[in-house]
Coordinates of C-alpha atoms and ligand atoms in Angstrom, one line a residue:
M90 CA -39.4 16.1 -3.7
M91 CA -36.3 17.8 -1.9
P92 CA -35.6 16.2 1.4
P93 CA -36.1 18.4 4.6
A94 CA -33.1 20.6 5.1
D95 CA -32.4 19.1 8.5
S96 CA -32.0 15.5 7.2
A97 CA -28.5 14.2 7.7
G98 CA -27.2 13.1 4.3
F99 CA -23.9 11.4 3.7
E100 CA -20.9 13.6 4.2
P101 CA -17.7 12.2 2.5
P102 CA -15.0 12.3 5.1
P103 CA -11.7 13.8 4.3
Y104 CA -9.8 11.5 1.8
P105 CA -6.9 10.1 3.8
Y106 CA -4.1 11.2 1.6
D107 CA -5.4 14.7 1.4
R108 CA -4.6 15.0 5.0
L109 CA -0.9 14.6 4.2
V110 CA -0.8 17.9 2.2
P111 CA 1.1 20.0 5.0
L112 CA 3.5 17.2 5.4
R113 CA 4.2 16.8 1.7
E114 CA 4.8 20.5 1.6
A115 CA 7.4 20.3 4.4
A116 CA 9.2 17.4 2.7
Q117 CA 9.2 19.2 -0.7
R118 CA 11.5 21.9 1.0
H119 CA 14.3 19.6 0.9
E120 CA 16.8 19.9 -1.9
G121 CA 15.9 17.2 -4.4
G122 CA 12.3 17.5 -3.3
C123 CA 9.9 15.0 -1.4
V124 CA 10.7 11.3 -1.4
D125 CA 7.1 10.2 -1.5
L126 CA 6.5 6.8 0.0
S127 CA 2.9 7.5 1.0
I128 CA 0.6 6.1 -1.7
G129 CA 1.1 2.7 -3.1
T130 CA 1.2 3.9 -6.7
P131 CA 3.8 2.3 -8.9
C132 CA 6.7 4.4 -10.3
D133 CA 8.4 1.9 -12.6
P134 CA 7.6 1.3 -16.3
P135 CA 5.1 -1.2 -17.6
P136 CA 6.3 -3.5 -20.4
A137 CA 6.8 -1.6 -23.7
A138 CA 4.6 -4.1 -25.5
V139 CA 1.6 -3.5 -23.1
V140 CA 1.9 0.3 -23.9
A141 CA 2.2 -0.4 -27.7
A142 CA -0.9 -2.7 -27.5
L143 CA -3.0 0.2 -26.0
G144 CA -2.4 2.2 -29.3
A145 CA -2.7 -0.6 -31.7
S146 CA -5.9 -2.3 -30.6
D147 CA -8.4 -0.7 -33.0
L148 CA -10.9 -1.3 -30.2
E149 CA -11.9 2.5 -29.8
R150 CA -15.1 2.6 -31.7
S151 CA -17.3 -0.1 -30.2
Y152 CA -18.5 -0.5 -26.7
P153 CA -16.3 -3.2 -25.0
L154 CA -17.8 -6.2 -23.2
S155 CA -18.6 -5.5 -19.7
V156 CA -17.6 -9.0 -18.5
G157 CA -14.5 -8.7 -20.4
S158 CA -13.5 -10.0 -23.9
D159 CA -13.0 -13.7 -24.2
A160 CA -9.2 -12.9 -24.8
Y161 CA -9.1 -10.9 -21.7
R162 CA -10.6 -13.6 -19.4
R163 CA -8.9 -16.2 -21.1
A164 CA -5.5 -14.3 -20.5
A165 CA -6.3 -13.9 -16.9
C166 CA -7.2 -17.7 -16.5
A167 CA -4.0 -18.6 -18.2
W168 CA -2.1 -16.4 -15.7
M169 CA -3.8 -18.0 -12.7
Q170 CA -3.0 -21.4 -14.1
R171 CA 0.7 -20.5 -14.6
R172 CA 1.3 -18.4 -11.5
L173 CA -1.1 -19.6 -9.0
G174 CA -1.7 -23.3 -10.1
V175 CA -5.5 -23.2 -10.3
T176 CA -7.8 -23.9 -13.3
V177 CA -10.4 -21.3 -13.7
E178 CA -13.1 -21.3 -16.5
P179 CA -13.4 -18.0 -18.3
E180 CA -17.3 -18.1 -17.6
H181 CA -16.4 -17.7 -14.0
V182 CA -14.4 -14.6 -14.4
G183 CA -15.5 -11.0 -14.8
A184 CA -13.7 -7.8 -15.6
C185 CA -13.4 -4.8 -13.3
V186 CA -12.1 -1.3 -13.9
G187 CA -9.2 -1.8 -11.6
T188 CA -10.2 -3.4 -8.3
K189 CA -10.9 -0.4 -6.3
E190 CA -14.3 0.1 -7.9
L191 CA -15.2 -3.4 -7.3
V192 CA -14.1 -3.3 -3.5
A193 CA -16.1 -0.1 -3.1
G194 CA -19.3 -1.1 -4.9
L195 CA -19.4 -4.8 -3.9
P196 CA -21.5 -4.2 -0.5
H197 CA -24.2 -2.4 -2.5
W198 CA -24.6 -5.2 -5.2
L199 CA -24.4 -8.0 -2.4
R200 CA -27.3 -6.1 -0.6
L201 CA -29.3 -6.2 -3.7
R202 CA -28.8 -10.0 -3.8
A203 CA -29.4 -10.5 0.0
P204 CA -31.5 -7.5 1.3
H205 CA -31.9 -9.1 4.8
R206 CA -28.1 -8.9 5.3
D207 CA -26.4 -5.6 6.3
T208 CA -22.8 -6.2 7.4
V209 CA -19.4 -6.2 5.8
L210 CA -16.6 -7.9 7.5
Y211 CA -13.0 -6.9 6.9
P212 CA -9.6 -6.9 8.5
A213 CA -9.2 -4.3 11.2
V214 CA -6.0 -3.0 9.7
S215 CA -6.5 -2.9 6.0
Y216 CA -7.0 -1.0 2.7
P217 CA -9.6 1.7 3.6
S218 CA -12.1 1.0 0.7
Y219 CA -13.4 -2.3 2.3
E220 CA -14.8 -0.1 5.1
M221 CA -15.8 2.7 2.7
G222 CA -17.6 0.3 0.5
A223 CA -19.9 -0.7 3.4
I224 CA -20.4 3.0 4.3
L225 CA -21.3 3.9 0.8
A226 CA -23.9 1.1 0.6
G227 CA -25.5 2.1 4.0
A228 CA -24.2 -1.1 5.5
R229 CA -22.5 -1.8 8.8
A230 CA -18.7 -1.9 8.5
V231 CA -17.4 -4.4 11.1
P232 CA -13.6 -4.8 11.4
V233 CA -12.3 -8.2 12.2
P234 CA -9.3 -8.2 14.9
M235 CA -5.8 -9.2 13.6
D236 CA -3.2 -11.3 15.4
A237 CA 0.4 -10.3 16.2
Q238 CA 1.5 -11.3 12.7
W239 CA -1.2 -9.0 11.1
R240 CA -3.2 -12.0 10.0
I241 CA -7.0 -11.9 10.3
D242 CA -8.4 -13.6 13.4
L243 CA -11.3 -15.5 12.2
D244 CA -12.2 -16.9 15.6
A245 CA -12.8 -13.2 16.8
I246 CA -15.9 -13.0 14.5
D247 CA -19.1 -12.7 16.5
D248 CA -21.7 -15.2 15.4
A249 CA -24.3 -12.4 15.3
D250 CA -22.2 -10.5 12.9
A251 CA -21.6 -13.5 10.8
A252 CA -25.3 -14.1 10.4
R253 CA -25.7 -10.6 9.1
A254 CA -22.7 -10.6 6.7
L255 CA -22.9 -9.7 3.2
C256 CA -19.1 -10.8 2.8
L257 CA -15.9 -11.3 4.5
W258 CA -12.9 -9.6 2.9
V259 CA -9.5 -11.1 3.3
N260 CA -6.4 -9.4 1.8
T261 CA -3.2 -11.3 1.6
P262 CA -0.4 -10.4 1.2
G263 CA -1.9 -7.6 3.2
N264 CA -1.7 -3.9 2.8
P265 CA -0.4 -2.2 4.9
A266 CA 1.3 -4.7 7.2
G267 CA 2.3 -7.5 4.7
G268 CA 0.7 -10.4 6.7
L269 CA -0.1 -13.7 4.9
D270 CA -3.5 -15.1 5.8
D271 CA -4.4 -18.8 5.9
L272 CA -6.8 -18.6 2.9
G273 CA -8.0 -22.2 3.4
A274 CA -9.2 -21.3 6.8
A275 CA -10.9 -18.2 5.3
A276 CA -12.7 -20.3 2.8
A277 CA -13.8 -22.9 5.3
W278 CA -15.2 -20.2 7.6
G279 CA -17.2 -18.7 4.8
R280 CA -18.6 -22.1 3.9
A281 CA -19.3 -23.0 7.6
H282 CA -21.1 -19.6 8.2
D283 CA -22.7 -19.2 4.8
V284 CA -20.8 -16.0 4.2
P285 CA -19.2 -15.3 0.7
V286 CA -15.5 -14.6 1.1
F287 CA -13.8 -12.1 -1.2
S288 CA -10.1 -12.5 -1.3
D289 CA -8.2 -9.4 -2.5
E290 CA -5.0 -10.9 -3.9
C291 CA -3.7 -7.8 -5.8
Y292 CA -0.2 -8.3 -4.2
V293 CA 0.1 -11.9 -4.8
E294 CA 3.1 -11.6 -7.2
F295 CA 5.0 -9.9 -4.5
T296 CA 4.8 -12.8 -2.0
W297 CA 8.3 -13.0 -0.2
D298 CA 7.7 -15.7 2.4
G299 CA 6.9 -19.0 0.7
P300 CA 4.8 -19.7 -2.4
R301 CA 2.1 -17.5 -3.9
H302 CA -1.4 -18.5 -2.7
T303 CA -4.9 -17.8 -3.9
I304 CA -8.1 -18.7 -2.2
L305 CA -9.2 -20.7 -5.3
E306 CA -6.7 -23.4 -4.3
H307 CA -9.4 -24.4 -1.8
G308 CA -12.3 -24.7 -4.5
S309 CA -14.5 -22.0 -5.8
A310 CA -17.6 -22.6 -3.7
G311 CA -18.5 -19.4 -1.9
V312 CA -15.3 -17.7 -2.6
V313 CA -14.2 -15.0 -5.2
A314 CA -10.6 -14.0 -5.8
V315 CA -9.9 -10.5 -6.8
H316 CA -6.9 -9.6 -8.9
S317 CA -5.4 -6.4 -10.4
L318 CA -2.8 -5.6 -13.1
S319 CA -2.1 -2.2 -11.2
K320 CA 0.6 -3.4 -9.0
R321 CA 1.6 -6.7 -10.9
S322 CA 2.4 -4.9 -14.2
N323 CA 2.8 -1.1 -13.0
L324 CA -0.6 -0.4 -14.8
A325 CA -2.5 1.5 -12.1
G326 CA -3.2 4.3 -14.7
V327 CA -5.0 2.0 -17.2
R328 CA -7.5 0.4 -14.8
A329 CA -7.8 -3.4 -15.3
G330 CA -8.7 -6.2 -12.9
V331 CA -10.7 -9.4 -12.6
F332 CA -12.8 -11.3 -10.2
A333 CA -13.0 -15.0 -10.3
G334 CA -14.5 -17.9 -8.4
D335 CA -17.9 -19.2 -7.3
P336 CA -20.1 -19.5 -10.5
D337 CA -23.3 -18.1 -8.8
L338 CA -21.5 -15.0 -7.3
V339 CA -19.6 -14.2 -10.3
H340 CA -22.6 -14.6 -12.7
Y341 CA -24.6 -12.3 -10.4
L342 CA -21.8 -9.6 -10.4
R343 CA -21.3 -9.9 -14.1
E344 CA -25.0 -9.4 -14.7
V345 CA -25.5 -6.5 -12.3
R346 CA -22.3 -4.7 -13.5
K347 CA -23.4 -5.0 -17.1
H348 CA -26.6 -3.1 -16.2
A349 CA -24.7 -0.6 -14.2
G350 CA -22.4 0.1 -17.3
F351 CA -19.0 -1.0 -15.8
M352 CA -16.6 -1.6 -18.7
V353 CA -12.9 -2.0 -18.9
P354 CA -12.1 0.1 -22.2
G355 CA -11.5 -2.0 -25.2
P356 CA -7.8 -0.8 -25.8
V357 CA -7.2 -1.5 -22.1
Q358 CA -8.5 -5.0 -22.5
A359 CA -6.2 -5.5 -25.5
A360 CA -3.3 -4.3 -23.5
A361 CA -4.1 -6.4 -20.5
V362 CA -4.0 -9.5 -22.5
V363 CA -0.4 -8.8 -23.2
A364 CA 0.4 -7.9 -19.7
W365 CA -1.3 -11.1 -18.1
G366 CA 0.6 -13.1 -20.7
D367 CA 4.1 -12.0 -19.6
D368 CA 6.0 -13.0 -16.4
E369 CA 9.4 -11.7 -17.1
H370 CA 8.5 -8.0 -16.3
V371 CA 7.0 -9.3 -13.0
E372 CA 10.2 -11.1 -12.1
D373 CA 12.1 -7.8 -12.7
Q374 CA 9.6 -5.9 -10.6
R375 CA 9.9 -8.4 -7.8
T376 CA 13.8 -7.8 -7.7
R377 CA 13.3 -4.1 -7.6
Y378 CA 10.8 -4.2 -4.8
H379 CA 12.7 -6.7 -2.7
Q380 CA 16.0 -4.6 -3.1
R381 CA 14.2 -1.5 -2.1
L382 CA 12.5 -3.1 0.9
V383 CA 15.8 -4.2 2.1
R384 CA 17.6 -0.9 1.4
L385 CA 14.8 1.2 3.1
R386 CA 14.9 -1.1 6.1
E387 CA 18.7 -0.5 6.4
I388 CA 18.1 3.3 6.2
L389 CA 15.4 3.1 8.9
A390 CA 17.8 1.1 11.1
E391 CA 20.3 3.9 11.0
L392 CA 17.6 6.1 12.4
D393 CA 16.8 3.6 15.2
I394 CA 13.4 2.8 13.5
P395 CA 13.6 -1.1 13.3
C396 CA 11.2 -3.1 11.3
D397 CA 10.7 -6.6 9.8
L398 CA 10.5 -7.2 6.2
P399 CA 6.9 -8.1 5.2
G400 CA 5.7 -11.5 4.2
G401 CA 4.5 -9.9 0.9
G402 CA 3.6 -6.7 -0.6
F403 CA 5.8 -3.5 -0.9
Y404 CA 5.4 -1.7 2.2
L405 CA 7.4 -1.3 5.4
W406 CA 5.3 -1.0 8.6
P407 CA 7.6 0.3 11.3
E408 CA 6.1 1.0 14.8
A409 CA 6.8 4.6 16.0
P410 CA 9.4 4.5 18.8
D411 CA 7.0 6.4 21.1
G412 CA 3.8 4.9 19.4
D413 CA 3.0 8.2 17.8
A414 CA 2.9 7.7 14.1
W415 CA 1.8 11.1 13.1
A416 CA 4.7 12.5 15.1
L417 CA 7.1 10.1 13.3
A418 CA 5.6 11.1 9.9
R419 CA 6.1 14.7 10.7
R420 CA 9.6 14.3 11.8
L421 CA 10.6 12.3 8.8
A422 CA 8.9 14.9 6.5
E423 CA 10.6 17.8 8.1
D424 CA 14.1 16.3 8.9
L425 CA 14.5 13.9 5.9
G426 CA 12.0 15.1 3.3
V427 CA 10.3 11.6 3.2
L428 CA 6.6 11.1 3.2
G429 CA 4.8 8.1 4.8
S430 CA 1.3 7.2 5.7
P431 CA 0.2 7.1 9.4
G432 CA -1.2 3.7 10.2
E433 CA -4.5 5.2 11.5
F434 CA -5.4 5.5 7.7
Y435 CA -5.8 1.8 7.7
G436 CA -7.6 1.4 11.0
A437 CA -7.4 2.4 14.6
A438 CA -5.5 -0.7 15.5
G439 CA -2.7 0.4 13.0
A440 CA -2.4 3.8 14.7
R441 CA 1.1 3.2 16.2
H442 CA 2.7 2.3 12.8
L443 CA 3.8 4.1 9.7
R444 CA 3.4 2.8 6.2
L445 CA 6.3 3.4 3.8
A446 CA 5.7 2.1 0.2
V447 CA 8.9 1.4 -1.7
V448 CA 7.4 3.0 -5.0
A449 CA 10.0 5.7 -5.4
P450 CA 12.8 5.2 -7.7
D451 CA 16.1 3.7 -6.5
A452 CA 17.9 7.1 -6.9
A453 CA 15.2 8.7 -4.6
I454 CA 15.9 6.1 -1.9
E455 CA 19.5 6.7 -2.2
L456 CA 18.9 10.4 -1.8
L457 CA 17.2 9.6 1.3
A458 CA 20.2 7.6 2.5
E459 CA 22.5 10.6 1.8
R460 CA 20.2 12.9 3.8
V461 CA 20.4 10.4 6.7
A462 CA 24.2 10.1 6.4
R463 CA 24.4 14.0 6.5
Ligands
PLP707 C1 -5.3 -4.0 -1.0 C2 -5.6 -3.4 -2.2 N1 -6.7 -3.6 -3.0 C3 -7.1 -3.0 -4.0 C4 -6.3 -1.9 -4.4 C5 -6.9 -1.1 -5.7 O1 -6.0 -1.3 -6.7 P1 -6.6 -1.0 -8.3 O2 -7.9 -0.3 -8.1 O3 -5.6 -0.2 -8.8 O4 -6.7 -2.4 -8.8 C6 -5.2 -1.5 -3.7 C7 -4.5 -0.2 -4.1 O5 -3.6 0.2 -3.4 C8 -4.9 -2.2 -2.7 O6 -3.8 -1.8 -1.9

């Protein structure tokens, strides 16, 4: 039966980056075009061997395993062992089609598992899909305040919200502000409150302050780490990630996702094995991003826009001199042809800041420097 015409159905809000179209047009008018630092989409090449593996897998015909092939999960485990120092069994890993679909779908699946709970806790200034996943599941999205270093403030979580929580999201290094959370504290908080903690670690390879950390260093009980090849290996276009950790949670998600038909395509799984297996390209990418962060910071300093280098990730997060990030975004687009993302996209508490992703080639960043010099 059709619902009554006046029932209020879900109306998708404008997609944040669609709101930048007028600014992109203004930036595009500059000679040399727009230097687009708005979306965190990689511009550098993935390793040639990974691209070759996509074409040579011979895995097009049959359905791929939803949980990920043995080789896919083993390669991810070997990477976690090498780069993060943790031992994870392949049975405690599942594949995801990039991590955004997992982030956006998770509250729905966790609600099926715990129907009496209805709340998603997530950092107040963060990747918008944590909130959107809650909204899409008809759950309550409750932002958790952050401290002055853009770390999640676990003490600020209300006990009543914790009692209703399907999960707590943490993201370190954090998008957009580059903060580094205490993941041991997050795991302990989750265990103390009986709330699963999902740790989005997709920027872990680009940790600048101190060693790389995963929540799995603190045991797997009640916690799940989420990893992606999008940023690590410049493979956002092929869609490959994993979730790993608590055996019961991972088992549940693997089973539900199998029924729902989530599958990383076979050729992508084969290519991902090659990508997880190589660290040299990641070291090259680390050098590129770090150099660009330093260079862009110098350019901003010439414009009297000071900012710190992030603890991790590939974003600068300057505060607008007068606190109006939309005005700063407009000024930069119109005067210099560079596009950033107003911090409001990541939560009201970020509204005074602008996010600039160093995902443009070095030549584009130098073009920006030339425009500033003129
Ligand atoms: C914090 C965070 N998590 C997850 C994602 C999703 O990445 P993907 O779906 O490509 O794995 C992004 C992408 O920008 C991100 O910034």
